[in-house]
C-alpha cells in the first residue's frame, strides 16, 4: 500500500499480513522468509504449480507471466491474475519504484489450499504400555557443611552425601558431573542450607543440581519428526503420564514437500542444510514452549527428549548431510542410536539435558519404523504380522517373534494429496470419506471440520477409487468405463475425461472437484507399491525361512493409516486380503515408540538389538519387483485369487 | 575534539587513541571498555589511587575533584590537572554538551606507569622432560565403499576399517564418536576416495574425521592462567616440541589487581563473573590465534588444551562462581581434574577438541601448584625440598618422595609492586636490580629494557632492602637508621621519611623514586609470610613424621622467583638459610606442568594421586602462626641462629 524506506509493502489476504518486499525476492521467497508456510512440491523451482495465488490489485507492477506459469496455469487463470508465487516479483528497481509510485496498491489473495494451515495431525496411537524406568532420576540429599578443619570441596561433599543414598549404592560407577552442573553447585548448595536435589542421567551422570527438594519437577518430551508434521508429548517422569501434547506442520515443507525435494534443496543451496536444520529446531523449541505453557512448567524441568523420524529427517535434525541417502546405494551416515547433549543441537530444555535419538534401520527405513516396531511389538507376536506406516515413503515390516524383515516402497505422495488434480493434505475442507450411489452415480461425502469442500485428501481418494469400482465408473485396470462417459458427472477438461465429485457451486474454491484418469493412475502406482513391497518382503522370508508363510494380521500405522476405510484399502488391493477384524489401525505408532523409550530405558537396549536382528530388503532391486508391481497395478490385483473374499469383483469383472 | 552523533570524542596520548565517551561512563570505564588495560588495584572504586592521569586540555568540561581524589592526589597534582580515571567524567548531559560545545577540545595524557604494557612475562621454565604419550592420536585408514548389496552406514564401515589397525586392536572399549565428528563423516569420506584420518582422544573417542592423510597436523596447547599474566605454549603432538609461545597480560587486571579484588568485583556486579570469564577467554583465544599464526597452522589443528592456574583463576575460567573461595572456610567448588569439550567453554580450537584442567589442591593452593610439583618432581626427591611459587599468594610445598605438604601464605602484592609507593610490575622502566655503596649511600641500578626508570619492581625491592641493610640505612627491625636520616638521600614527604633511590631528573616521570618506611613494612610482611609459612609446614611434617626434618634444597618458581637475587632473598630472610648452590630458580614451573600433562597422559594419573596424597596445611590458623610471623618480621629473623651463614649481620647488629 505505502512504501517504507527502501522496501515495498504488499498486503496479503485473507491472513491480513503486511509484508515488506525486498529487492530480488519473488513472492514465494517473501512468504517463506516471513514465516508463512505455503504449499510447494518443488520448493520454488516453478515446476509443480502448487503455489498459485491471486493478485487482486497491482498486477501492473509485476513481471509478465513466465513460461512456467503459461504451462502450469490455464489461460483463464492468467486472465484472472492468478500467478505462481515462485514466478512473480516486482519488476522495477525498488528505489525507482518508490519514487514513481508514492502510493502503490498491491494486494494479493492466498487461496486456502495454498496455505499450510488447519491441518489434521494425528497425535494419538495405540499404546500397549511400558513399565516406568526412565533414564532420568532425581535424588534429594542433605550435604555436610565445610569447616576450616575439613575444608572439603563442594563436589566431594556432594559425592559423599550421595554415596549414603540407596540410589547410588546400586552404582558400580563413580558419579560424573556434567560441566553445566558444576557451574550451579556453589550457589545451589548455599541457597537452601545445603539441601539439594541432584538429577541423575544414565544412573551416574549428574546433569542438574538444584536447591531444595525438586523431585516432583522431572519431565521428558517425546518427539515424532515427520516429513509433514511434528508432534511433541510432554511426559512427567515420576508417573509416566502425558501432561500435554503439541503439534505443528514441519516448516521444512516450505523448502520441499517430500524428503527428496529437501535433499535437492540442500544440494542446491550453500547453507541449505543449516537452514532446514534451524527451521525444524525452531519449530521443535516452539512445541517445547507450548507443551510447557500448557502444563505450567519451565522447559528447564525437561531433562530428556527422545526422537523418532525417517532417516532424512533424522540427519537434517542432527545437521548431518543427508544427500548420500538420496544417492545409490542410499546409505545413511550412521544408524546407531545416539545420546547427545540437548544444548549441542540447540534444543532448549534443561542446559544439562540430553536428546536420545532412536536408531535407524536403513537409508529409507528410519527411526520412525524402529518406533513402530517397539510400540506395536510385532517382534513379540506369534502370528506373522504385516505393519505398514503409510506416508510419502511407505515403510513395511513383516515378522513375528522369530523372524523380522523390513523395506521401503516409494509410494509417492498421491496418498498425501500430491500429484492429484484436486488433491490436498488432510486439512479443513478436505473430502475424507466418500460414497457413490451406483444407481445414479450421485456422490455423498464428508469433509474435515465439515467445511465446504476444497479438495480431496488420501482417505477420500481411496474411497473414491473403491466406490468408482463398485459403481463401475472405472474398470479393474483403472480405466474409465467407456459405457458411462456420457453421464453428466463426466466432463472433458483439456481433452481429458474427469469424473466430478463435487460441482463448483458446492465448493469454496469455485472449481469442480474431480478425479482424472491420471489421478487413478497415481493411486494405482501408490497402492501397487505397498502391496508389491509387502509381497517381496514376504517372498524374502519364505526363501530364508520356511516357505508358504502367511500374513495373519495387519497393522496400519501413521496418520493416513488411521483415517482410511480399511475395507476400501483392501478393496483396491493396497493391503492383502485379511478379515477386517485382523486389520488394526494403530495410529501414531512411531510417536508412541518415542514415548516408550523415554519411559523405559530397557527399550533402548531392545531397539539396539532389533536393528541388528531385522533383515533389510531393498525392494526396488528385487528380481521379481517389476512383475509383482505390474500385477498389483490392477484393482485389486491381476490375480483375483489373491483376494478371494472380495466377492463384489465377480460382478465388476463381468463387464 | 569533535563530536560524533551522540558521543563525545576524547584523545588519549601517548597511545594516540581517539575514544568515544558515552553518558554515565567515567574515564576508567571508558578505557577498560575500549580494551585499554590500565593499572588499578581497587577495580575503579577510587580507593587505590593507581589510575592517575593528566588532563591536558578540556578540564573545564569535567566534574570537580572528588573526595577520593583530594585524599589520594597531592594539592600540586590537582593544580596540575592530574585526576583519577575512575573519578572523573564529563559533567553535562551529552546532548547538551554537544550543542553547547561544537568543537570541544579534550585531551588526556596517560602516564606510562598507568599503562599495562611492555611487561616482562616469564615463559620458560626448567623442564626435566617427559616421554611422549599424548591423549590425542591420529590414525589414517582406508574405508570400504558401500554397495546396494552391502548398504552399510558410513559410521559402521569406519569402525570396521578402524578395527584392522594396530591402534584400535589394543582397545578394550568400542570407539565412540563425538557428535561434532558425526557431522563431518559423510563429506570427509567422499572427498578423498574413502581415505580418511581419524583423531582419537582418550584412546577410543573419535573427535575428528578429515579427508586424506593429516597425521602431521596434530597440535596441543598448554596454558598458564596467572592472575597477572597468561602464557600459551603451542606443541606438536607428534614430536613434543614447542612450536611457538605467546603471552599476554591477564585483561581481568582491569577489574582488580589480585584474586580478592576480582572476587569482590564478581560479588558487586550482576554479570561480573561472566564478564571476567569472557575477558580471559577472549585473551586465551587471541593467544591461540597468535601461536597458530606464528607456527602457520590453523586453530582447528589443535585438539587439546591443558590449563594450570590458581583456584580463583580456575573457577572464573570455567565460569564457576569463586566467591566461596574468598570466604572462610575457603573451599573451592571442586578440586578434581576435568576434561571438558573446548567448545563448551568457548575455546576456539578444533570443534571436537578438549580442554584438560589440572586438579586443584585447596581453595588457595591451585592447579598451578599441582603443575609445579609435576614439573619439578619434588615428590621424587630424596632430599627434603622447599618449593615456593612467588606471586600475590605464595604457594609453599615442602616434601620429598616420602612426605608432601603444602599451604598458601597471604604474601600480599608488595612483591608485585603494589602498595609500594614507587612500586610497579616488572614492565619496561622498572628498576629490577639495585646496589647501594655503603660509603656514600649512592645507588646504582638497572632497569627492564634499559629504559629511564619509572618505578621499582619486586626484585628491585628485595635488592633495595638487602642493600639498605648492608649499608645500615635500615636496622634489623626495619626502621630507618636514625644516625643517617640527615643524609641528603633522605627526604621528608608529608612528614614521613623516604630514602631516595633515583632523583626525579633521572626518571621519566619527573618524580623521585623512593623507598618509604611503609614500603619496608610491606616488604617485611611479605617476606615474613613466606618464611613463617614454610616453617609452619615444616613443623607440621615434624609432628606427623620424624622430628628435626631439615630443608636441603629450595626451588624458587614463578616469574618473580626467577628474577630475584637469591642471595638477597636469603639475606632479608624470605627463604631459609641454605647454601646458594642448593637454591634453584626453576622459572614458570606451573606452565611446564601444563605442557607435560599435554605430552604424557600418565602425568594426569599422577596428578590425581598427588592431590589425594598431599597434606594441606591451613597456615593462618596454625597455633604457632602469630609467633612465627612476628619473629620472621625481623631481618632476617628475630633469632639470628636461624641464619648462621649470614656473617654480615654480626656487623649490622653491632649498632
mmCIF file with all atom_site columns, C-alpha atoms in Angstrom, chain A residues 378-541:
data_model
loop_
_atom_site.group_PDB
_atom_site.id
_atom_site.type_symbol
_atom_site.label_atom_id
_atom_site.label_alt_id
_atom_site.label_comp_id
_atom_site.label_asym_id
_atom_site.label_entity_id
_atom_site.label_seq_id
_atom_site.pdbx_PDB_ins_code
_atom_site.Cartn_x
_atom_site.Cartn_y
_atom_site.Cartn_z
_atom_site.occupancy
_atom_site.B_iso_or_equiv
_atom_site.pdbx_formal_charge
_atom_site.auth_seq_id
_atom_site.auth_comp_id
_atom_site.auth_asym_id
_atom_site.auth_atom_id
_atom_site.pdbx_PDB_model_num
ATOM 1   C CA . UNK A 1 378 ? 5.433   -57.106 16.171  1.00 0.00 ? 378 UNK A CA 1
ATOM 2   C CA . UNK A 1 379 ? 8.616   -58.800 17.247  1.00 0.00 ? 379 UNK A CA 1
ATOM 3   C CA . UNK A 1 380 ? 6.730   -60.471 20.094  1.00 0.00 ? 380 UNK A CA 1
ATOM 4   C CA . UNK A 1 381 ? 3.727   -61.644 18.056  1.00 0.00 ? 381 UNK A CA 1
ATOM 5   C CA . UNK A 1 382 ? 3.112   -65.347 17.446  1.00 0.00 ? 382 UNK A CA 1
ATOM 6   C CA . UNK A 1 383 ? 1.246   -64.701 14.197  1.00 0.00 ? 383 UNK A CA 1
ATOM 7   C CA . UNK A 1 384 ? 3.024   -63.334 11.187  1.00 0.00 ? 384 UNK A CA 1
ATOM 8   C CA . UNK A 1 385 ? 2.145   -59.656 11.077  1.00 0.00 ? 385 UNK A CA 1
ATOM 9   C CA . UNK A 1 386 ? 2.376   -57.013 8.378   1.00 0.00 ? 386 UNK A CA 1
ATOM 10  C CA . UNK A 1 387 ? 2.831   -53.438 9.587   1.00 0.00 ? 387 UNK A CA 1
ATOM 11  C CA . UNK A 1 388 ? 2.793   -50.556 7.181   1.00 0.00 ? 388 UNK A CA 1
ATOM 12  C CA . UNK A 1 389 ? 3.481   -46.944 8.043   1.00 0.00 ? 389 UNK A CA 1
ATOM 13  C CA . UNK A 1 390 ? 1.766   -45.026 5.299   1.00 0.00 ? 390 UNK A CA 1
ATOM 14  C CA . UNK A 1 391 ? 3.397   -41.810 4.234   1.00 0.00 ? 391 UNK A CA 1
ATOM 15  C CA . UNK A 1 392 ? 5.259   -40.422 1.271   1.00 0.00 ? 392 UNK A CA 1
ATOM 16  C CA . UNK A 1 393 ? 7.500   -43.385 1.631   1.00 0.00 ? 393 UNK A CA 1
ATOM 17  C CA . UNK A 1 394 ? 5.768   -46.460 2.867   1.00 0.00 ? 394 UNK A CA 1
ATOM 18  C CA . UNK A 1 395 ? 7.726   -48.408 5.421   1.00 0.00 ? 395 UNK A CA 1
ATOM 19  C CA . UNK A 1 396 ? 6.800   -52.073 5.550   1.00 0.00 ? 396 UNK A CA 1
ATOM 20  C CA . UNK A 1 397 ? 7.614   -54.553 8.297   1.00 0.00 ? 397 UNK A CA 1
ATOM 21  C CA . UNK A 1 398 ? 6.757   -58.255 8.168   1.00 0.00 ? 398 UNK A CA 1
ATOM 22  C CA . UNK A 1 399 ? 7.508   -60.500 11.088  1.00 0.00 ? 399 UNK A CA 1
ATOM 23  C CA . UNK A 1 400 ? 6.762   -62.185 14.375  1.00 0.00 ? 400 UNK A CA 1
ATOM 24  C CA . UNK A 1 401 ? 8.777   -63.304 17.393  1.00 0.00 ? 401 UNK A CA 1
ATOM 25  C CA . UNK A 1 402 ? 11.012  -65.482 15.224  1.00 0.00 ? 402 UNK A CA 1
ATOM 26  C CA . UNK A 1 403 ? 11.606  -63.564 12.031  1.00 0.00 ? 403 UNK A CA 1
ATOM 27  C CA . UNK A 1 404 ? 11.624  -59.921 11.062  1.00 0.00 ? 404 UNK A CA 1
ATOM 28  C CA . UNK A 1 405 ? 12.195  -58.070 7.781   1.00 0.00 ? 405 UNK A CA 1
ATOM 29  C CA . UNK A 1 406 ? 11.588  -54.576 6.545   1.00 0.00 ? 406 UNK A CA 1
ATOM 30  C CA . UNK A 1 407 ? 11.779  -52.470 3.431   1.00 0.00 ? 407 UNK A CA 1
ATOM 31  C CA . UNK A 1 408 ? 10.649  -49.207 1.995   1.00 0.00 ? 408 UNK A CA 1
ATOM 32  C CA . UNK A 1 409 ? 8.434   -48.607 -1.012  1.00 0.00 ? 409 UNK A CA 1
ATOM 33  C CA . UNK A 1 410 ? 8.362   -45.387 -2.946  1.00 0.00 ? 410 UNK A CA 1
ATOM 34  C CA . UNK A 1 411 ? 4.635   -44.834 -2.678  1.00 0.00 ? 411 UNK A CA 1
ATOM 35  C CA . UNK A 1 412 ? 4.850   -41.303 -3.967  1.00 0.00 ? 412 UNK A CA 1
ATOM 36  C CA . UNK A 1 413 ? 2.791   -38.623 -2.367  1.00 0.00 ? 413 UNK A CA 1
ATOM 37  C CA . UNK A 1 414 ? -0.544  -39.383 -4.038  1.00 0.00 ? 414 UNK A CA 1
ATOM 38  C CA . UNK A 1 415 ? -1.923  -40.543 -0.700  1.00 0.00 ? 415 UNK A CA 1
ATOM 39  C CA . UNK A 1 416 ? -0.993  -37.168 0.760   1.00 0.00 ? 416 UNK A CA 1
ATOM 40  C CA . UNK A 1 417 ? -2.934  -35.441 -1.990  1.00 0.00 ? 417 UNK A CA 1
ATOM 41  C CA . UNK A 1 418 ? 0.057   -34.534 -4.123  1.00 0.00 ? 418 UNK A CA 1
ATOM 42  C CA . UNK A 1 419 ? 0.059   -35.150 -7.887  1.00 0.00 ? 419 UNK A CA 1
ATOM 43  C CA . UNK A 1 420 ? -3.727  -35.484 -7.647  1.00 0.00 ? 420 UNK A CA 1
ATOM 44  C CA . UNK A 1 421 ? -5.551  -32.737 -9.514  1.00 0.00 ? 421 UNK A CA 1
ATOM 45  C CA . UNK A 1 422 ? -7.927  -31.881 -6.684  1.00 0.00 ? 422 UNK A CA 1
ATOM 46  C CA . UNK A 1 423 ? -5.708  -33.449 -4.074  1.00 0.00 ? 423 UNK A CA 1
ATOM 47  C CA . UNK A 1 424 ? -4.756  -31.842 -0.807  1.00 0.00 ? 424 UNK A CA 1
ATOM 48  C CA . UNK A 1 425 ? -3.482  -32.805 2.579   1.00 0.00 ? 425 UNK A CA 1
ATOM 49  C CA . UNK A 1 426 ? -5.798  -33.739 5.415   1.00 0.00 ? 426 UNK A CA 1
ATOM 50  C CA . UNK A 1 427 ? -6.715  -30.150 6.271   1.00 0.00 ? 427 UNK A CA 1
ATOM 51  C CA . UNK A 1 428 ? -10.034 -28.456 6.934   1.00 0.00 ? 428 UNK A CA 1
ATOM 52  C CA . UNK A 1 429 ? -12.290 -28.706 3.871   1.00 0.00 ? 429 UNK A CA 1
ATOM 53  C CA . UNK A 1 430 ? -10.704 -31.886 2.530   1.00 0.00 ? 430 UNK A CA 1
ATOM 54  C CA . UNK A 1 431 ? -13.095 -34.649 1.456   1.00 0.00 ? 431 UNK A CA 1
ATOM 55  C CA . UNK A 1 432 ? -12.095 -37.512 3.733   1.00 0.00 ? 432 UNK A CA 1
ATOM 56  C CA . UNK A 1 433 ? -14.849 -40.089 3.143   1.00 0.00 ? 433 UNK A CA 1
ATOM 57  C CA . UNK A 1 434 ? -16.964 -40.622 0.093   1.00 0.00 ? 434 UNK A CA 1
ATOM 58  C CA . UNK A 1 435 ? -19.750 -42.850 -1.315  1.00 0.00 ? 435 UNK A CA 1
ATOM 59  C CA . UNK A 1 436 ? -21.112 -43.194 -4.835  1.00 0.00 ? 436 UNK A CA 1
ATOM 60  C CA . UNK A 1 437 ? -24.663 -44.372 -5.446  1.00 0.00 ? 437 UNK A CA 1
ATOM 61  C CA . UNK A 1 438 ? -24.374 -46.990 -8.240  1.00 0.00 ? 438 UNK A CA 1
ATOM 62  C CA . UNK A 1 439 ? -27.849 -46.221 -9.489  1.00 0.00 ? 439 UNK A CA 1
ATOM 63  C CA . UNK A 1 440 ? -27.334 -42.562 -10.444 1.00 0.00 ? 440 UNK A CA 1
ATOM 64  C CA . UNK A 1 441 ? -23.609 -42.026 -9.678  1.00 0.00 ? 441 UNK A CA 1
ATOM 65  C CA . UNK A 1 442 ? -24.502 -39.298 -7.201  1.00 0.00 ? 442 UNK A CA 1
ATOM 66  C CA . UNK A 1 443 ? -21.685 -38.633 -4.732  1.00 0.00 ? 443 UNK A CA 1
ATOM 67  C CA . UNK A 1 444 ? -22.092 -38.312 -0.972  1.00 0.00 ? 444 UNK A CA 1
ATOM 68  C CA . UNK A 1 445 ? -19.097 -37.149 1.087   1.00 0.00 ? 445 UNK A CA 1
ATOM 69  C CA . UNK A 1 446 ? -17.862 -35.763 4.372   1.00 0.00 ? 446 UNK A CA 1
ATOM 70  C CA . UNK A 1 447 ? -15.135 -33.149 4.874   1.00 0.00 ? 447 UNK A CA 1
ATOM 71  C CA . UNK A 1 448 ? -12.700 -32.447 7.663   1.00 0.00 ? 448 UNK A CA 1
ATOM 72  C CA . UNK A 1 449 ? -14.197 -29.933 10.091  1.00 0.00 ? 449 UNK A CA 1
ATOM 73  C CA . UNK A 1 450 ? -17.382 -30.024 7.987   1.00 0.00 ? 450 UNK A CA 1
ATOM 74  C CA . UNK A 1 451 ? -16.170 -27.117 5.885   1.00 0.00 ? 451 UNK A CA 1
ATOM 75  C CA . UNK A 1 452 ? -17.259 -26.576 2.296   1.00 0.00 ? 452 UNK A CA 1
ATOM 76  C CA . UNK A 1 453 ? -15.001 -28.808 0.203   1.00 0.00 ? 453 UNK A CA 1
ATOM 77  C CA . UNK A 1 454 ? -11.671 -27.501 -1.086  1.00 0.00 ? 454 UNK A CA 1
ATOM 78  C CA . UNK A 1 455 ? -10.194 -30.763 -2.383  1.00 0.00 ? 455 UNK A CA 1
ATOM 79  C CA . UNK A 1 456 ? -9.785  -34.422 -1.557  1.00 0.00 ? 456 UNK A CA 1
ATOM 80  C CA . UNK A 1 457 ? -7.270  -35.999 0.787   1.00 0.00 ? 457 UNK A CA 1
ATOM 81  C CA . UNK A 1 458 ? -5.783  -39.510 0.831   1.00 0.00 ? 458 UNK A CA 1
ATOM 82  C CA . UNK A 1 459 ? -8.555  -41.370 2.616   1.00 0.00 ? 459 UNK A CA 1
ATOM 83  C CA . UNK A 1 460 ? -11.075 -39.728 0.280   1.00 0.00 ? 460 UNK A CA 1
ATOM 84  C CA . UNK A 1 461 ? -9.071  -40.785 -2.750  1.00 0.00 ? 461 UNK A CA 1
ATOM 85  C CA . UNK A 1 462 ? -9.075  -44.424 -1.630  1.00 0.00 ? 462 UNK A CA 1
ATOM 86  C CA . UNK A 1 463 ? -12.813 -44.236 -1.021  1.00 0.00 ? 463 UNK A CA 1
ATOM 87  C CA . UNK A 1 464 ? -13.303 -42.596 -4.422  1.00 0.00 ? 464 UNK A CA 1
ATOM 88  C CA . UNK A 1 465 ? -11.425 -45.383 -6.207  1.00 0.00 ? 465 UNK A CA 1
ATOM 89  C CA . UNK A 1 466 ? -13.235 -48.146 -4.328  1.00 0.00 ? 466 UNK A CA 1
ATOM 90  C CA . UNK A 1 467 ? -16.627 -46.532 -4.905  1.00 0.00 ? 467 UNK A CA 1
ATOM 91  C CA . UNK A 1 468 ? -15.906 -45.867 -8.574  1.00 0.00 ? 468 UNK A CA 1
ATOM 92  C CA . UNK A 1 469 ? -15.000 -49.541 -8.907  1.00 0.00 ? 469 UNK A CA 1
ATOM 93  C CA . UNK A 1 470 ? -18.156 -50.679 -7.164  1.00 0.00 ? 470 UNK A CA 1
ATOM 94  C CA . UNK A 1 471 ? -20.327 -48.380 -9.269  1.00 0.00 ? 471 UNK A CA 1
ATOM 95  C CA . UNK A 1 472 ? -18.447 -49.409 -12.408 1.00 0.00 ? 472 UNK A CA 1
ATOM 96  C CA . UNK A 1 473 ? -17.167 -45.877 -13.158 1.00 0.00 ? 473 UNK A CA 1
ATOM 97  C CA . UNK A 1 474 ? -13.744 -47.434 -13.550 1.00 0.00 ? 474 UNK A CA 1
ATOM 98  C CA . UNK A 1 475 ? -12.630 -50.901 -14.540 1.00 0.00 ? 475 UNK A CA 1
ATOM 99  C CA . UNK A 1 476 ? -10.213 -53.209 -12.753 1.00 0.00 ? 476 UNK A CA 1
ATOM 100 C CA . UNK A 1 477 ? -7.401  -51.931 -14.972 1.00 0.00 ? 477 UNK A CA 1
ATOM 101 C CA . UNK A 1 478 ? -8.172  -48.408 -13.791 1.00 0.00 ? 478 UNK A CA 1
ATOM 102 C CA . UNK A 1 479 ? -9.715  -47.007 -16.969 1.00 0.00 ? 479 UNK A CA 1
ATOM 103 C CA . UNK A 1 480 ? -12.922 -45.026 -17.073 1.00 0.00 ? 480 UNK A CA 1
ATOM 104 C CA . UNK A 1 481 ? -15.798 -47.238 -18.102 1.00 0.00 ? 481 UNK A CA 1
ATOM 105 C CA . UNK A 1 482 ? -16.488 -46.284 -21.738 1.00 0.00 ? 482 UNK A CA 1
ATOM 106 C CA . UNK A 1 483 ? -20.153 -47.101 -21.340 1.00 0.00 ? 483 UNK A CA 1
ATOM 107 C CA . UNK A 1 484 ? -20.598 -44.376 -18.737 1.00 0.00 ? 484 UNK A CA 1
ATOM 108 C CA . UNK A 1 485 ? -18.564 -41.494 -20.088 1.00 0.00 ? 485 UNK A CA 1
ATOM 109 C CA . UNK A 1 486 ? -21.613 -39.690 -21.399 1.00 0.00 ? 486 UNK A CA 1
ATOM 110 C CA . UNK A 1 487 ? -23.007 -39.452 -17.900 1.00 0.00 ? 487 UNK A CA 1
ATOM 111 C CA . UNK A 1 488 ? -23.421 -35.871 -16.686 1.00 0.00 ? 488 UNK A CA 1
ATOM 112 C CA . UNK A 1 489 ? -20.806 -36.427 -13.974 1.00 0.00 ? 489 UNK A CA 1
ATOM 113 C CA . UNK A 1 490 ? -18.075 -36.700 -16.577 1.00 0.00 ? 490 UNK A CA 1
ATOM 114 C CA . UNK A 1 491 ? -16.532 -33.596 -18.018 1.00 0.00 ? 491 UNK A CA 1
ATOM 115 C CA . UNK A 1 492 ? -13.815 -33.048 -20.540 1.00 0.00 ? 492 UNK A CA 1
ATOM 116 C CA . UNK A 1 493 ? -11.014 -30.822 -19.327 1.00 0.00 ? 493 UNK A CA 1
ATOM 117 C CA . UNK A 1 494 ? -8.200  -30.143 -21.814 1.00 0.00 ? 494 UNK A CA 1
ATOM 118 C CA . UNK A 1 495 ? -9.466  -33.134 -23.851 1.00 0.00 ? 495 UNK A CA 1
ATOM 119 C CA . UNK A 1 496 ? -9.134  -35.404 -20.827 1.00 0.00 ? 496 UNK A CA 1
ATOM 120 C CA . UNK A 1 497 ? -12.027 -37.015 -19.037 1.00 0.00 ? 497 UNK A CA 1
ATOM 121 C CA . UNK A 1 498 ? -12.644 -36.269 -15.392 1.00 0.00 ? 498 UNK A CA 1
ATOM 122 C CA . UNK A 1 499 ? -15.262 -37.592 -13.019 1.00 0.00 ? 499 UNK A CA 1
ATOM 123 C CA . UNK A 1 500 ? -16.873 -34.834 -11.000 1.00 0.00 ? 500 UNK A CA 1
ATOM 124 C CA . UNK A 1 501 ? -17.128 -35.468 -7.273  1.00 0.00 ? 501 UNK A CA 1
ATOM 125 C CA . UNK A 1 502 ? -18.368 -32.014 -6.279  1.00 0.00 ? 502 UNK A CA 1
ATOM 126 C CA . UNK A 1 503 ? -19.618 -29.355 -8.630  1.00 0.00 ? 503 UNK A CA 1
ATOM 127 C CA . UNK A 1 504 ? -18.006 -25.957 -8.331  1.00 0.00 ? 504 UNK A CA 1
ATOM 128 C CA . UNK A 1 505 ? -21.017 -24.181 -6.863  1.00 0.00 ? 505 UNK A CA 1
ATOM 129 C CA . UNK A 1 506 ? -20.807 -26.577 -3.901  1.00 0.00 ? 506 UNK A CA 1
ATOM 130 C CA . UNK A 1 507 ? -17.114 -25.871 -3.228  1.00 0.00 ? 507 UNK A CA 1
ATOM 131 C CA . UNK A 1 508 ? -15.412 -22.959 -1.586  1.00 0.00 ? 508 UNK A CA 1
ATOM 132 C CA . UNK A 1 509 ? -12.914 -22.681 -4.436  1.00 0.00 ? 509 UNK A CA 1
ATOM 133 C CA . UNK A 1 510 ? -15.447 -22.213 -7.242  1.00 0.00 ? 510 UNK A CA 1
ATOM 134 C CA . UNK A 1 511 ? -13.914 -25.069 -9.238  1.00 0.00 ? 511 UNK A CA 1
ATOM 135 C CA . UNK A 1 512 ? -15.166 -28.615 -9.792  1.00 0.00 ? 512 UNK A CA 1
ATOM 136 C CA . UNK A 1 513 ? -13.526 -31.191 -7.554  1.00 0.00 ? 513 UNK A CA 1
ATOM 137 C CA . UNK A 1 514 ? -12.808 -34.132 -9.841  1.00 0.00 ? 514 UNK A CA 1
ATOM 138 C CA . UNK A 1 515 ? -10.933 -37.393 -10.239 1.00 0.00 ? 515 UNK A CA 1
ATOM 139 C CA . UNK A 1 516 ? -8.992  -37.587 -13.506 1.00 0.00 ? 516 UNK A CA 1
ATOM 140 C CA . UNK A 1 517 ? -7.660  -40.598 -15.338 1.00 0.00 ? 517 UNK A CA 1
ATOM 141 C CA . UNK A 1 518 ? -4.180  -39.501 -14.261 1.00 0.00 ? 518 UNK A CA 1
ATOM 142 C CA . UNK A 1 519 ? -5.313  -39.363 -10.647 1.00 0.00 ? 519 UNK A CA 1
ATOM 143 C CA . UNK A 1 520 ? -6.417  -43.008 -10.854 1.00 0.00 ? 520 UNK A CA 1
ATOM 144 C CA . UNK A 1 521 ? -3.002  -43.918 -12.277 1.00 0.00 ? 521 UNK A CA 1
ATOM 145 C CA . UNK A 1 522 ? -1.217  -42.147 -9.408  1.00 0.00 ? 522 UNK A CA 1
ATOM 146 C CA . UNK A 1 523 ? -3.321  -44.054 -6.905  1.00 0.00 ? 523 UNK A CA 1
ATOM 147 C CA . UNK A 1 524 ? -2.667  -47.349 -8.692  1.00 0.00 ? 524 UNK A CA 1
ATOM 148 C CA . UNK A 1 525 ? 1.083   -46.749 -8.502  1.00 0.00 ? 525 UNK A CA 1
ATOM 149 C CA . UNK A 1 526 ? 0.874   -45.923 -4.819  1.00 0.00 ? 526 UNK A CA 1
ATOM 150 C CA . UNK A 1 527 ? -1.207  -48.903 -3.803  1.00 0.00 ? 527 UNK A CA 1
ATOM 151 C CA . UNK A 1 528 ? 0.794   -51.240 -6.041  1.00 0.00 ? 528 UNK A CA 1
ATOM 152 C CA . UNK A 1 529 ? 3.959   -50.057 -4.314  1.00 0.00 ? 529 UNK A CA 1
ATOM 153 C CA . UNK A 1 530 ? 2.583   -51.067 -0.927  1.00 0.00 ? 530 UNK A CA 1
ATOM 154 C CA . UNK A 1 531 ? 1.152   -54.386 -1.994  1.00 0.00 ? 531 UNK A CA 1
ATOM 155 C CA . UNK A 1 532 ? 4.126   -55.492 -4.067  1.00 0.00 ? 532 UNK A CA 1
ATOM 156 C CA . UNK A 1 533 ? 6.504   -54.283 -1.355  1.00 0.00 ? 533 UNK A CA 1
ATOM 157 C CA . UNK A 1 534 ? 4.799   -56.459 1.224   1.00 0.00 ? 534 UNK A CA 1
ATOM 158 C CA . UNK A 1 535 ? 4.877   -59.396 -1.200  1.00 0.00 ? 535 UNK A CA 1
ATOM 159 C CA . UNK A 1 536 ? 8.603   -59.038 -1.856  1.00 0.00 ? 536 UNK A CA 1
ATOM 160 C CA . UNK A 1 537 ? 9.410   -58.930 1.834   1.00 0.00 ? 537 UNK A CA 1
ATOM 161 C CA . UNK A 1 538 ? 7.204   -61.950 2.380   1.00 0.00 ? 538 UNK A CA 1
ATOM 162 C CA . UNK A 1 539 ? 8.954   -63.739 -0.501  1.00 0.00 ? 539 UNK A CA 1
ATOM 163 C CA . UNK A 1 540 ? 12.274  -62.941 1.144   1.00 0.00 ? 540 UNK A CA 1
ATOM 164 C CA . UNK A 1 541 ? 11.104  -64.505 4.404   1.00 0.00 ? 541 UNK A CA 1
#
